[in-house]
Tab-separated table of C-alpha atoms and ligand atoms in Angstrom:
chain	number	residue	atom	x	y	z
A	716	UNK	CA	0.000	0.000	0.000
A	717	UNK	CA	1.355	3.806	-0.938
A	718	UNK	CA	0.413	5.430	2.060
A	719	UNK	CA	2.479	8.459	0.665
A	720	UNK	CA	0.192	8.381	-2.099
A	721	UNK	CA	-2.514	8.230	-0.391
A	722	UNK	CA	-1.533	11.244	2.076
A	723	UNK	CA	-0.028	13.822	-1.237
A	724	UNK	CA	-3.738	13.539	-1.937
A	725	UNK	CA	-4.889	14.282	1.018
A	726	UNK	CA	-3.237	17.321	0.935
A	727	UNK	CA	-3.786	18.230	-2.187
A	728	UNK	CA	-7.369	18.079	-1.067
A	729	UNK	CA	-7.384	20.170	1.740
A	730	UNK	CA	-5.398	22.893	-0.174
A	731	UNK	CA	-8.419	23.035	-2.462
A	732	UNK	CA	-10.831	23.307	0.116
A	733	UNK	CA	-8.445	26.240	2.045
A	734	UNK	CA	-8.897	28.002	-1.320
A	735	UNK	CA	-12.182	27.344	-1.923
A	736	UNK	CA	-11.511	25.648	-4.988
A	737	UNK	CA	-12.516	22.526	-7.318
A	738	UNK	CA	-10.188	20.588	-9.993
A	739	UNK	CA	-10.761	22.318	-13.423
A	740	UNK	CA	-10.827	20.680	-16.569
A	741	UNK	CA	-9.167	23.707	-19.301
A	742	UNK	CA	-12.517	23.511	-21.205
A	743	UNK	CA	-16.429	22.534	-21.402
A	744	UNK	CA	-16.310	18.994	-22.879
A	745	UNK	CA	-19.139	17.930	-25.551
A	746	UNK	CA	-19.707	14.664	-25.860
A	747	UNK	CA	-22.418	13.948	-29.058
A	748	UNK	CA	-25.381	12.678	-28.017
A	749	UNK	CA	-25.041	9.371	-30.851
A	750	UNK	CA	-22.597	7.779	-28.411
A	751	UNK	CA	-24.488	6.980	-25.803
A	752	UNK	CA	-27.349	5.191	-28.800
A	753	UNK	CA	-25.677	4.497	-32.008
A	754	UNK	CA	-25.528	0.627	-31.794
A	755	UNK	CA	-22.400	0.367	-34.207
A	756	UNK	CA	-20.171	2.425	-31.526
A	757	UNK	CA	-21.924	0.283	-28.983
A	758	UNK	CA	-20.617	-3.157	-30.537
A	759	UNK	CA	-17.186	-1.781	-31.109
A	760	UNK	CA	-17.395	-0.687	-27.654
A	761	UNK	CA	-18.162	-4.160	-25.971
A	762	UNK	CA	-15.260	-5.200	-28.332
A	763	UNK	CA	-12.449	-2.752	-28.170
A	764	UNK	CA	-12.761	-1.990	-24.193
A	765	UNK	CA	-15.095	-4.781	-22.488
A	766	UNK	CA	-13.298	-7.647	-24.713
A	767	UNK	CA	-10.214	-6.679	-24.471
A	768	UNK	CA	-9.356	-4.559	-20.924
A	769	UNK	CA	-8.477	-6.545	-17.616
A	770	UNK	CA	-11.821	-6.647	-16.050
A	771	UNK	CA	-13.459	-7.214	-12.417
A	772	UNK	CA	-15.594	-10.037	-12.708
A	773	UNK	CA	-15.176	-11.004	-9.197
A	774	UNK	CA	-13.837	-10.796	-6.118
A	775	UNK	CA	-10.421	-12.077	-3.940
A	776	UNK	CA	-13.247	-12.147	-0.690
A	777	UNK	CA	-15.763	-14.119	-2.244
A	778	UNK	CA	-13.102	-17.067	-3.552
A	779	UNK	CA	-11.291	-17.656	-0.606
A	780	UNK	CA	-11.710	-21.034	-0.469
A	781	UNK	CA	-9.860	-23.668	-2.659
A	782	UNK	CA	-12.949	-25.012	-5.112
A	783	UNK	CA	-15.217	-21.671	-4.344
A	784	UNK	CA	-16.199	-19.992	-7.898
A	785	UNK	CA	-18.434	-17.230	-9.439
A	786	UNK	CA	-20.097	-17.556	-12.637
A	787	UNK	CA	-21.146	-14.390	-14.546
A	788	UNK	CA	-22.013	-13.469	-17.638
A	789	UNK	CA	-19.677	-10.221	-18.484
A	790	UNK	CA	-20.885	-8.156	-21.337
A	791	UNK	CA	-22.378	-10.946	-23.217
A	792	UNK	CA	-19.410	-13.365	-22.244
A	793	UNK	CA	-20.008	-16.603	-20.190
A	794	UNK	CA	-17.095	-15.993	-17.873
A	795	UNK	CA	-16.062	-18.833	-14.574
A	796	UNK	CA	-13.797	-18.294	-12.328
A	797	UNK	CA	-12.392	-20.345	-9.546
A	798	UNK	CA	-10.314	-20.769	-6.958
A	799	UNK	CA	-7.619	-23.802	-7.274
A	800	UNK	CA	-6.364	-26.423	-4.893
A	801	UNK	CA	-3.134	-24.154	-5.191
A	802	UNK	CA	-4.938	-21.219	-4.026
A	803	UNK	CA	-4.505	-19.415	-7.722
A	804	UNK	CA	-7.558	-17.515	-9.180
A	805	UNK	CA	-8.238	-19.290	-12.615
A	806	UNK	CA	-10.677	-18.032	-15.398
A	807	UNK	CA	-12.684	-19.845	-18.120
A	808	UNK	CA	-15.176	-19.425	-20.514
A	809	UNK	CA	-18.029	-20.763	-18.965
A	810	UNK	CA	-18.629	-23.024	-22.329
A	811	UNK	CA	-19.196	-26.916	-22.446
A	812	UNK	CA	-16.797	-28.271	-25.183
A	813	UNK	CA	-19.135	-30.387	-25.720
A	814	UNK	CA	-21.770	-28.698	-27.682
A	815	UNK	CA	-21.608	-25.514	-26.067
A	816	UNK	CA	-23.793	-25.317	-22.648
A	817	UNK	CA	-23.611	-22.776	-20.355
A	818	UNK	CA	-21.627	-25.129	-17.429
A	819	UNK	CA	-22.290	-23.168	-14.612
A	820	UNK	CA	-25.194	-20.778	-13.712
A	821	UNK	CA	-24.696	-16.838	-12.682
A	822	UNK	CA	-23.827	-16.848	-8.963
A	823	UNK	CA	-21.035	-18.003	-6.281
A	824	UNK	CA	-20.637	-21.112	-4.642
A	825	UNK	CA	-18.636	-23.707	-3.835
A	826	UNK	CA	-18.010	-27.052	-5.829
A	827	UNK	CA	-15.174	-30.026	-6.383
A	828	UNK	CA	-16.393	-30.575	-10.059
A	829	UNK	CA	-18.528	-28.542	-12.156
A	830	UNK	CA	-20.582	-31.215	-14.214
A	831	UNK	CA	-22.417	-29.544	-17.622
A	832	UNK	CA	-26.517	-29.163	-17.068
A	833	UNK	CA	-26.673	-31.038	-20.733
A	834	UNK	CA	-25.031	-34.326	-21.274
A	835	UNK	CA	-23.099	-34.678	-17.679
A	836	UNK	CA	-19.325	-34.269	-19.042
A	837	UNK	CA	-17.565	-32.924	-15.922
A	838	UNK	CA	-14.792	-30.653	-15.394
A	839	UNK	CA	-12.773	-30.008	-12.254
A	840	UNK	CA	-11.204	-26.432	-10.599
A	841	UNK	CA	-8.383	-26.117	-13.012
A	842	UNK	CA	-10.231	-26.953	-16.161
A	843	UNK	CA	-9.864	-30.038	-16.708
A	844	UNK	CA	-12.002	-32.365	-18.376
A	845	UNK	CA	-12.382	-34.989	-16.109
A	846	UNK	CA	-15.481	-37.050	-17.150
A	847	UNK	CA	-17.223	-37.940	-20.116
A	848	UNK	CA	-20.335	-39.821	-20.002
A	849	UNK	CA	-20.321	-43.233	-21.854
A	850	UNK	CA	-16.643	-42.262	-22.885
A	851	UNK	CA	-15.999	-45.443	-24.721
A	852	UNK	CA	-19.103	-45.170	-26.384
A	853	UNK	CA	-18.520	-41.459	-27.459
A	854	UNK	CA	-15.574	-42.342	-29.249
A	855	UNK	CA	-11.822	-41.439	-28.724
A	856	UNK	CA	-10.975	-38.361	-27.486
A	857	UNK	CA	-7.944	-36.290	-26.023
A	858	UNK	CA	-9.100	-35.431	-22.712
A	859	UNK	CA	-6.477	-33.020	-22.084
A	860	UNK	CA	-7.071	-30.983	-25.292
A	861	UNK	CA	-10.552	-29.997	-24.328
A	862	UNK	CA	-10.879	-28.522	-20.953
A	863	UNK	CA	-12.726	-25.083	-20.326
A	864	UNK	CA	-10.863	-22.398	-22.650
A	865	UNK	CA	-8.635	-20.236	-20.384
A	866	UNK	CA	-8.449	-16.785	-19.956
A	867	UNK	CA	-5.898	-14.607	-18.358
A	868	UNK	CA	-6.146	-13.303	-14.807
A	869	UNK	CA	-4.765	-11.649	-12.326
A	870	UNK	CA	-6.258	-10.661	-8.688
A	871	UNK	CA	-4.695	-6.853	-7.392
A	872	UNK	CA	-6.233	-5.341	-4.887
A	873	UNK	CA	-8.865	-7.965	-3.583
A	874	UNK	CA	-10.319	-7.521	-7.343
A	875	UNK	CA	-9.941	-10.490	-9.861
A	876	UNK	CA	-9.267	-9.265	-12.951
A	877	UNK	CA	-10.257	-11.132	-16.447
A	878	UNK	CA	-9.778	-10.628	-19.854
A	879	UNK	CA	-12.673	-11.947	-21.825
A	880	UNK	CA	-10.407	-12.881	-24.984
A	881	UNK	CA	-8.310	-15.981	-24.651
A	882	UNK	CA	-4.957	-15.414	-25.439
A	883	UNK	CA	-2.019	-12.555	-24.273
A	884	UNK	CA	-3.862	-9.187	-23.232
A	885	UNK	CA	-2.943	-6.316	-21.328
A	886	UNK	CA	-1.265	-7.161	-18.457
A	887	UNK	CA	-3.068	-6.089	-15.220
A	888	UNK	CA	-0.269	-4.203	-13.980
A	889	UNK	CA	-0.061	-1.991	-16.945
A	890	UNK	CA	-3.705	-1.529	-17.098
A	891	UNK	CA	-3.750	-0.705	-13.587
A	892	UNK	CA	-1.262	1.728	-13.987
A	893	UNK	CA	-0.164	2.230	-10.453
A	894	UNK	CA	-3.771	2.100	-8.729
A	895	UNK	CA	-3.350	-0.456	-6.953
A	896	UNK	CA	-1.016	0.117	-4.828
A	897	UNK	CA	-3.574	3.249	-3.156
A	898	UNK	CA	-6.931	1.026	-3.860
A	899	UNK	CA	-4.913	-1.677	-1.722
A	900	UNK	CA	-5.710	0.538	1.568
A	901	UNK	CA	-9.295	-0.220	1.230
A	902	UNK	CA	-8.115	-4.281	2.194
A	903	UNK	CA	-10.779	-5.140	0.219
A	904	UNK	CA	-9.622	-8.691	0.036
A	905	UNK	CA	-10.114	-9.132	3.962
A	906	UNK	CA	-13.734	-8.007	3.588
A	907	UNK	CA	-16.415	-10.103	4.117
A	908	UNK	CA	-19.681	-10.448	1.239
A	909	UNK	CA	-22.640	-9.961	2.964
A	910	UNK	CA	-25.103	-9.015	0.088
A	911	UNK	CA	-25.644	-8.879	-3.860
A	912	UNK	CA	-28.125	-7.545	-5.964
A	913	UNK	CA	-28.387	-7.309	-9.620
A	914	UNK	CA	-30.156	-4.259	-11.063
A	915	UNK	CA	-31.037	-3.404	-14.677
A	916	UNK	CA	-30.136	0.102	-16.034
A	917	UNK	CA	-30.028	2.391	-19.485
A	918	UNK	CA	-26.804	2.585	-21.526
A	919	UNK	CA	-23.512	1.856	-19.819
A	920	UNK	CA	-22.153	5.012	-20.419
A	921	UNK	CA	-25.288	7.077	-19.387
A	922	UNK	CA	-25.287	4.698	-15.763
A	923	UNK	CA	-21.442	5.516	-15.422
A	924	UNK	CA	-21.606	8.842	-15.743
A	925	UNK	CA	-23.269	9.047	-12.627
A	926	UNK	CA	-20.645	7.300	-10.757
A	927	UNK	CA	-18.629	9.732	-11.568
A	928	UNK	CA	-20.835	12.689	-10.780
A	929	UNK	CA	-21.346	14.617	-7.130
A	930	UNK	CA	-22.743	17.457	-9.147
A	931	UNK	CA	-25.885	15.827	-8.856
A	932	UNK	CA	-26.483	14.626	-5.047
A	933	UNK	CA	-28.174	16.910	-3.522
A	934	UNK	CA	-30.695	17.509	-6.294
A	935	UNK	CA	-31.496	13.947	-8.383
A	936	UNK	CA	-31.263	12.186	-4.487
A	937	UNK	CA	-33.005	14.984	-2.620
A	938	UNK	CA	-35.723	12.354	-1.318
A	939	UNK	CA	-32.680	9.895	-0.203
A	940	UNK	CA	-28.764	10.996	0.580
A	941	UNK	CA	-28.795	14.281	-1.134
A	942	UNK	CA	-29.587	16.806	1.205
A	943	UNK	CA	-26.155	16.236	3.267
A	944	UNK	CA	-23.892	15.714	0.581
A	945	UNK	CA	-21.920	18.552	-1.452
A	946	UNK	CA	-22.430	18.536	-5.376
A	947	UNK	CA	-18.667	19.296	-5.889
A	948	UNK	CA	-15.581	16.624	-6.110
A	949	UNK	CA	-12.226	16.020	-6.443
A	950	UNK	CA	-10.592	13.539	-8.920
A	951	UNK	CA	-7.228	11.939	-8.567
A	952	UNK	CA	-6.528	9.649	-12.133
A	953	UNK	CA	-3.939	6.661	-12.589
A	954	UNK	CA	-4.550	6.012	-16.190
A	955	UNK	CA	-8.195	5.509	-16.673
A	956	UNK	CA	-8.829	4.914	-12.995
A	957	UNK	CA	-10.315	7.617	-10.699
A	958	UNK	CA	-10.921	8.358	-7.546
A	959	UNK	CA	-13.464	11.065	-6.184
A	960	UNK	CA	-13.215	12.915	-2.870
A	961	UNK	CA	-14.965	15.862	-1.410
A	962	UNK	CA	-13.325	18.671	-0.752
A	963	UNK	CA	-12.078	18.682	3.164
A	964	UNK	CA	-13.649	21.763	5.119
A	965	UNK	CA	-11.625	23.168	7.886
A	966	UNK	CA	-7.465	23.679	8.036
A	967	UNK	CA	-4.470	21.597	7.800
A	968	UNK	CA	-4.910	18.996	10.242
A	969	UNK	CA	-2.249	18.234	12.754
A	970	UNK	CA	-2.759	15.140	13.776
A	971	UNK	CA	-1.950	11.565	11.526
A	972	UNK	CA	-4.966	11.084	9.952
A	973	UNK	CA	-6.612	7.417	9.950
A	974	UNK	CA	-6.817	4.628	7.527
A	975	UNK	CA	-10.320	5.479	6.669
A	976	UNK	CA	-10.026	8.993	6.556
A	977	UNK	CA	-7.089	8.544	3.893
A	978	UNK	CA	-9.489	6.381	1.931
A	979	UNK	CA	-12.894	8.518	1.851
A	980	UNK	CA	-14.858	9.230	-1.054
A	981	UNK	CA	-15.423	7.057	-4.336
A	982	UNK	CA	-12.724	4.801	-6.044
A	983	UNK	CA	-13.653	3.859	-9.637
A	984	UNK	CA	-11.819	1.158	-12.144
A	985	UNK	CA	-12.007	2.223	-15.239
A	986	UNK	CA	-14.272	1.100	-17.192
A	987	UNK	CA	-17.105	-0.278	-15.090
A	988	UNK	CA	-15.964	-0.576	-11.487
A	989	UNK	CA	-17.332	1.671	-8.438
A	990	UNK	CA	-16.613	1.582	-4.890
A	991	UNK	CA	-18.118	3.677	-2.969
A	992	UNK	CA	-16.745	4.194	0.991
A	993	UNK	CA	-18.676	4.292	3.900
A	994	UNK	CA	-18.214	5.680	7.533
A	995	UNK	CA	-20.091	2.513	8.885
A	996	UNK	CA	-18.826	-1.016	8.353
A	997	UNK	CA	-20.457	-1.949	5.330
A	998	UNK	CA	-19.840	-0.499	1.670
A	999	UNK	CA	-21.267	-1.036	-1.990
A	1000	UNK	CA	-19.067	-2.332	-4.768
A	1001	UNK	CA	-20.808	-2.115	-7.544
A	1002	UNK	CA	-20.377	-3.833	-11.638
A	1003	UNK	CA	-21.520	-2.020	-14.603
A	1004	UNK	CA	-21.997	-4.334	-17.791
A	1005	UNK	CA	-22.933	-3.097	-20.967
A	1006	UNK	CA	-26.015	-5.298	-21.946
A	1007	UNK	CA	-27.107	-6.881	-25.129
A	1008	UNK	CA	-28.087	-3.379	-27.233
A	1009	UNK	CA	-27.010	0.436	-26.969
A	1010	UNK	CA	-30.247	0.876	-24.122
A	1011	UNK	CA	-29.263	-1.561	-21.747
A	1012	UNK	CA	-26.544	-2.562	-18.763
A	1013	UNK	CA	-26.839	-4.647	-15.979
A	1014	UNK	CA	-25.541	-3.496	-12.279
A	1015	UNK	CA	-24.000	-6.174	-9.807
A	1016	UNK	CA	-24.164	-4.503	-6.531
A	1017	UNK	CA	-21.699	-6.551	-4.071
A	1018	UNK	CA	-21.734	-5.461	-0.446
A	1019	UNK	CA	-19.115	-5.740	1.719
A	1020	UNK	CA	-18.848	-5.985	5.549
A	1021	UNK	CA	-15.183	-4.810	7.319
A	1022	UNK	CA	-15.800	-6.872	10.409
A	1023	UNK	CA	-16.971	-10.507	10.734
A	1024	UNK	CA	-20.619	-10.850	9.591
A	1025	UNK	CA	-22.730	-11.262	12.674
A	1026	UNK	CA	-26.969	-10.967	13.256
A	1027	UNK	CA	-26.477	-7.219	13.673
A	1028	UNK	CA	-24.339	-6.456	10.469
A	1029	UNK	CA	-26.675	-9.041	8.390
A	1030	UNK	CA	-29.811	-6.531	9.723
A	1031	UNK	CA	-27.462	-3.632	8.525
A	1032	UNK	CA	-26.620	-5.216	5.418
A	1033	UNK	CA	-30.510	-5.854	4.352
A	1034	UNK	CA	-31.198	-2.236	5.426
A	1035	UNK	CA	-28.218	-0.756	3.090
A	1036	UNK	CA	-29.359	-3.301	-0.001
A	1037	UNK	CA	-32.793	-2.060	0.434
A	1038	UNK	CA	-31.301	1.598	0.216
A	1039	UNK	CA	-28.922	1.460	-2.431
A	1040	UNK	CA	-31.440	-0.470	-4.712
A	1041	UNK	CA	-34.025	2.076	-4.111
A	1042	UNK	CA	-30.956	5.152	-4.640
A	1043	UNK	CA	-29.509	3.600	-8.050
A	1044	UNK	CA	-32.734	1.770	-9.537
A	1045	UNK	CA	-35.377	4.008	-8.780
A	1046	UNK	CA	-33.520	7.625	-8.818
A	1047	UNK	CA	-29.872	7.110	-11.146
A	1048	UNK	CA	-31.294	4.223	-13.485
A	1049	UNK	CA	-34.691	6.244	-14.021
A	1050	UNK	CA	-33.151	9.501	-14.480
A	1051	UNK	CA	-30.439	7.437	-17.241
A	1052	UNK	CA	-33.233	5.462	-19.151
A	1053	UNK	CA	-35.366	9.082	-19.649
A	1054	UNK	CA	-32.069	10.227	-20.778
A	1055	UNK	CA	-31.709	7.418	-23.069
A	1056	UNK	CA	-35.224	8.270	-24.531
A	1057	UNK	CA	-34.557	11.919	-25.383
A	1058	UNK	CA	-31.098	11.353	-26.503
A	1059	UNK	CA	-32.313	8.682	-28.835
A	1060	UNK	CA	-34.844	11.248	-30.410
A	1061	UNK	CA	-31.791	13.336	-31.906
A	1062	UNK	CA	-33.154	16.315	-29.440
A	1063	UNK	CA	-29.614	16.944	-29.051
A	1064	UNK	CA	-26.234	16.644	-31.047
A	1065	UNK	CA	-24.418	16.797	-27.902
A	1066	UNK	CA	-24.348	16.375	-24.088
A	1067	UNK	CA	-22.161	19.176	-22.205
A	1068	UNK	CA	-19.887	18.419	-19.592
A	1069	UNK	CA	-18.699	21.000	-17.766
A	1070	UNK	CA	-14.728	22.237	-16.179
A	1071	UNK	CA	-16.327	20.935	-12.702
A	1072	UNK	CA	-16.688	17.839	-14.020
A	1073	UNK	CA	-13.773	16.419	-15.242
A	1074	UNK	CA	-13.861	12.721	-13.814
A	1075	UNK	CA	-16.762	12.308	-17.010
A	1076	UNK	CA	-14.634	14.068	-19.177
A	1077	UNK	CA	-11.401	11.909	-18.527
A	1078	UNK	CA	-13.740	8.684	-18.783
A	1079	UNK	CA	-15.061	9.736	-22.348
A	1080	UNK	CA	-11.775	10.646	-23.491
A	1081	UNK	CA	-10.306	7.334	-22.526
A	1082	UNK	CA	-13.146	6.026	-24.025
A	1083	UNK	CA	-12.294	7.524	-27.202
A	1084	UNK	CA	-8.958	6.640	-27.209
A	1085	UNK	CA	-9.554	3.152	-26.734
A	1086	UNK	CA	-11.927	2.764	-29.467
A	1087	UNK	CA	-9.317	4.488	-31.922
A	1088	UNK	CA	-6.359	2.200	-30.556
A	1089	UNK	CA	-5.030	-0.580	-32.074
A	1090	UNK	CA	-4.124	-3.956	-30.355
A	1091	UNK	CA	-0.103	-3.540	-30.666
A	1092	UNK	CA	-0.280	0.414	-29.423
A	1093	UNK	CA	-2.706	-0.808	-26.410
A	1094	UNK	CA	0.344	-1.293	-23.757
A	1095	UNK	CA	1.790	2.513	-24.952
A	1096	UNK	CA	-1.766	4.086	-24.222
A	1097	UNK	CA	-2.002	3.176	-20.872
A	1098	UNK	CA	1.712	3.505	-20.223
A	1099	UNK	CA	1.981	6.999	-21.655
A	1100	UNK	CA	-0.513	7.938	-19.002
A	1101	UNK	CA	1.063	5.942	-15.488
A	1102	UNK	CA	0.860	8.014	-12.353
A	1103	UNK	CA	-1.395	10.530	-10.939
A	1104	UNK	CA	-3.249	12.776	-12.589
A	1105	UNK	CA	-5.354	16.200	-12.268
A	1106	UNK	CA	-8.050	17.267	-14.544
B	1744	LIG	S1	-22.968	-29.751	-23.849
B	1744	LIG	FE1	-21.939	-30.180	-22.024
B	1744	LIG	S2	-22.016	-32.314	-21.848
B	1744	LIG	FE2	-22.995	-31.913	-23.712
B	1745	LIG	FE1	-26.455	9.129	-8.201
């Protein structure tokens, strides 16, 4: 963990609020309106950044176990991943090589072999096809040259990382870009899963916007959190990764400050990851998938307990799902889908995003730049831009 990091922040954060100021981006930033609905940038999209990045598709805390798993389909790919009698995260297509089942449905759990919902064939934590019904019968085949297809990953951070395309990749620590070393202090891999929810939402881009938005608290979630929370933030970027604070009120402080207080605000992994820190003991983690057309994503809320899960944390946990479904489905996903409606009506050629708000304007221009990169020139992009930056 960089505690340095973490405390140069800090301070850069309380000199804004001394001065009354906000990071600036140098200009208004318009983004047109056909991103968020044209379905051509939408599949190149899902190919060029969900197909090809590192992504989370689960977490260190909820595979601690040798033989635990999580199935989950990520951005239209059937992704498994498991923990190994070795204690190594592994990833697979979730594909039968059979004829193609789904092996394993959507959730977490806990198995010694994964046999396929079709025909029976089985296949054990590592991959490898173990069993296949009738084998004589079925005719000769090479066992070992058809277990699950593997794809690369890496856990940083508590976060498991996958690529969804078999073969090389980015490597996680370039993609990370030196994040993880400050996202470390959250421990996120001692944390215990008390809750998940999955929630449906508009375009991806639309629902991540928000995440990376405090200009809108106290007025879209004036009936929920908004009425205590300032509309202004901070952003700190490694690459394509930010992290939103508030701006501190009151002077230097002379006393070390805590873990937690080093840690506030939101901490978001580019391009669908938010994690949003609370005072109390439990926090959201939340999934953003782009889902099958331009109009749709699908939200996996995880929530995470930093002490031992006991009756009174399991109450607090059902309290904050209850909360944060009601704060993202019902006031950010309704807001996004009537955006979705009058952007897809041409009302306007573009959406405006303003100096204040330059978290959204870093995450469309990476977005940009990703769709206009080429394979070879991906490990440059994301090197070129290593370290800390400010809109
Ligand atoms: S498709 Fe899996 S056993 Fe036939
Ligand atoms: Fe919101």
């Amino acid at each position: 963990m960089d505690r340095d990091a973490l405390l140069a922040m800090r301070r850069r954060h309380r000199a804004h609020a001394r001065a009354g100021t906000v990071d600036q981006a140098p200009d208004v930033r318009r983004v047109p309106a056909a991103h968020y609905v044209d379905a051509e940038r939408f599949e190149r999209e899902c190919e060029r950044i969900f197909h090809r990045l590192p992504l989370t598709v689960a977490f260190s805390a909820e595979l601690r176990e040798p033989g635990s798993y999580r199935a989950l389909d990520a951005a239209g790919v059937p992704v498994l991943v498991t923990r190994d009698p070795d204690g190594a995260a592994r990833a697979f297509l979730n594909v039968c090589r059979h004829r193609g089942a789904i092996l394993v449905d959507e959730g977490v759990g806990r198995a010694r072999r994964f046999a396929c919902p079709y025909h029976g064939w089985g296949y054990d934590a590592c991959g490898a096809l173990r069993t296949i019904v009738n084998e004589r019968e079925f005719g000769g085949l090479d066992k070992d040259a058809h277990g699950l297809v593997p794809l690369p990953v890496s856990e940083r951070a508590g976060l498991v990382l996958v690529t969804l395309t078999p073969g090389d990749g980015l490597d996680a620590d370039t993609f990370l870009a030196g994040y993880d070393a400050v996202l470390e202090a959250q421990g996120l891999a001692d944390c215990f899963v008390v809750g998940r929810q999955r929630i449906e939402g508009p375009n991806w881009k639309i629902a991540f916007d928000g995440y990376l938005d405090f200009y809108h608290l106290p007025v879209l979630h004036r009936e929920t959190f908004g009425p205590r929370m300032p509309n202004r933030a901070l952003y700190d970027a490694f690459g394509p990764h930010q992290r939103m604070s508030f701006p501190l009120e009151g002077a230097d402080e002379t006393e070390e400050p805590s873990l937690a207080a080093l840690c506030e605000g939101v901490w978001t992994v580019f391009p669908n990851l938010s994690l949003a820190t609370d005072p109390g003991p439990i926090f959201m983690v939340s999934q953003l998938f782009p889902g099958a057309g331009p109009g749709e994503s699908v939200t996996h809320q995880t929530f995470f307990s930093r002490v031992a899960p006991d009756a009174r944390i399991e109450e607090k946990a059902r309290r904050t799902m209850a909360f944060m479904q009601r704060v993202v489905r019902d006031e950010d996903y309704r807001m996004g889908e009537r955006i979705q409606r009058s952007l897809r009506t041409g009302a306007l050629e573009h959406v405006l995003f303003g100096r204040n708000e330059g978290g959204g304007q870093r995450f469309h221009a990476w977005v940009d730049a990703l769709l206009e990169t080429e394979d070879p020139e991906l490990p440059a992009l994301f090197e070129r831009r290593v370290g800390p930056e400010v809109a």
